PDB file of C-alpha atoms in Angstrom:
ATOM      1  CA  MET A 212      14.281  -3.467  -1.169  1.00 55.00           C
ATOM      2  CA  ARG A 213      12.290  -4.163  -4.311  1.00 64.00           C
ATOM      3  CA  ASP A 214       8.999  -2.430  -4.932  1.00 71.00           C
ATOM      4  CA  ILE A 215       6.807  -5.521  -5.029  1.00 69.00           C
ATOM      5  CA  LYS A 216       3.581  -3.655  -5.765  1.00 74.00           C
ATOM      6  CA  SER A 217       4.848  -2.038  -8.949  1.00 69.00           C
ATOM      7  CA  GLU A 218       6.633  -5.265  -9.899  1.00 69.00           C
ATOM      8  CA  ASN A 219       3.343  -7.163  -9.591  1.00 67.00           C
ATOM      9  CA  ARG A 220       1.523  -4.445 -11.516  1.00 67.00           C
ATOM     10  CA  GLU A 221       3.998  -4.729 -14.399  1.00 66.00           C
ATOM     11  CA  ARG A 222       3.694  -8.501 -14.370  1.00 66.00           C
ATOM     12  CA  ARG A 223      -0.102  -8.277 -14.237  1.00 64.00           C
ATOM     13  CA  ASN A 224      -0.187  -5.916 -17.218  1.00 59.00           C
ATOM     14  CA  SER A 225       2.103  -8.157 -19.257  1.00 60.00           C
ATOM     15  CA  ASP A 226      -0.091 -11.163 -18.412  1.00 58.00           C
ATOM     16  CA  LYS A 227      -3.347  -9.544 -19.502  1.00 57.00           C
ATOM     17  CA  GLY A 228      -3.102 -10.630 -23.132  1.00 56.00           C
ATOM     18  CA  THR A 229      -2.497 -14.222 -22.078  1.00 55.00           C
ATOM     19  CA  LEU A 230      -5.347 -14.221 -19.591  1.00 53.00           C
ATOM     20  CA  ILE A 231      -7.800 -12.755 -22.091  1.00 53.00           C
ATOM     21  CA  ALA A 232      -6.706 -15.208 -24.787  1.00 50.00           C
ATOM     22  CA  LEU A 233      -7.439 -18.083 -22.423  1.00 49.00           C
ATOM     23  CA  GLY A 234     -11.010 -16.870 -22.089  1.00 54.00           C
ATOM     24  CA  SER A 235     -13.289 -17.808 -19.235  1.00 54.00           C
ATOM     25  CA  ARG A 236     -11.745 -18.388 -15.832  1.00 56.00           C
ATOM     26  CA  ASP A 237     -13.790 -21.588 -15.646  1.00 59.00           C
ATOM     27  CA  SER A 238     -12.247 -23.182 -18.737  1.00 63.00           C
ATOM     28  CA  ILE A 239      -9.898 -26.137 -18.270  1.00 65.00           C
ATOM     29  CA  ALA A 240      -7.211 -24.514 -20.408  1.00 64.00           C
ATOM     30  CA  HIS A 241      -7.324 -21.447 -18.223  1.00 62.00           C
ATOM     31  CA  GLN A 242      -7.008 -23.453 -15.010  1.00 66.00           C
ATOM     32  CA  VAL A 243      -4.052 -25.395 -16.398  1.00 69.00           C
ATOM     33  CA  ALA A 244      -2.324 -22.233 -17.579  1.00 66.00           C
ATOM     34  CA  THR A 245      -2.910 -20.640 -14.188  1.00 66.00           C
ATOM     35  CA  SER A 246      -1.383 -23.643 -12.428  1.00 66.00           C
ATOM     36  CA  ILE A 247       1.662 -23.556 -14.688  1.00 62.00           C
ATOM     37  CA  LYS A 248       1.992 -19.814 -14.182  1.00 60.00           C
ATOM     38  CA  THR A 249       1.838 -20.288 -10.413  1.00 57.00           C
ATOM     39  CA  ILE A 250       4.806 -22.639 -10.547  1.00 55.00           C
ATOM     40  CA  SER A 251       6.879 -20.808 -13.150  1.00 53.00           C
ATOM     41  CA  SER A 252       6.515 -17.249 -11.882  1.00 54.00           C
ATOM     42  CA  GLY A 253       6.405 -17.855  -8.151  1.00 55.00           C
ATOM     43  CA  TYR A 254       2.920 -16.389  -7.757  1.00 51.00           C
ATOM     44  CA  THR A 255       0.782 -17.867  -5.055  1.00 53.00           C
ATOM     45  CA  ALA A 256      -2.599 -19.268  -6.034  1.00 53.00           C
ATOM     46  CA  VAL A 257      -4.252 -16.382  -4.187  1.00 55.00           C
ATOM     47  CA  ASN A 258      -2.317 -13.797  -6.199  1.00 55.00           C
ATOM     48  CA  ILE A 259      -3.144 -15.570  -9.456  1.00 55.00           C
ATOM     49  CA  THR A 260      -6.830 -15.595  -8.606  1.00 56.00           C
ATOM     50  CA  ARG A 261      -6.853 -11.915  -7.700  1.00 55.00           C
ATOM     51  CA  THR A 262      -4.846 -10.982 -10.807  1.00 54.00           C
ATOM     52  CA  THR A 263      -7.153 -12.973 -13.056  1.00 54.00           C
ATOM     53  CA  ALA A 264     -10.246 -11.381 -11.561  1.00 54.00           C
ATOM     54  CA  GLU A 265      -8.801  -7.912 -12.060  1.00 55.00           C
ATOM     55  CA  SER A 266      -7.959  -8.460 -15.714  1.00 55.00           C
ATOM     56  CA  ASN A 267     -11.392  -9.666 -16.774  1.00 52.00           C
TER      57      ASN A 267
END
């Protein structure tokens, strides 16, 4: 069985640069990027929101 927690942590750390570059969580660009990321990486919207909040 995969270790999902550490997998998510690695993914979260690698996403930090992208999230910071997108700036405010309220910006349109950020919301679009988050939506795309949700689809492409298999994250749920809830996980994306939590991850984003943790990186800021």
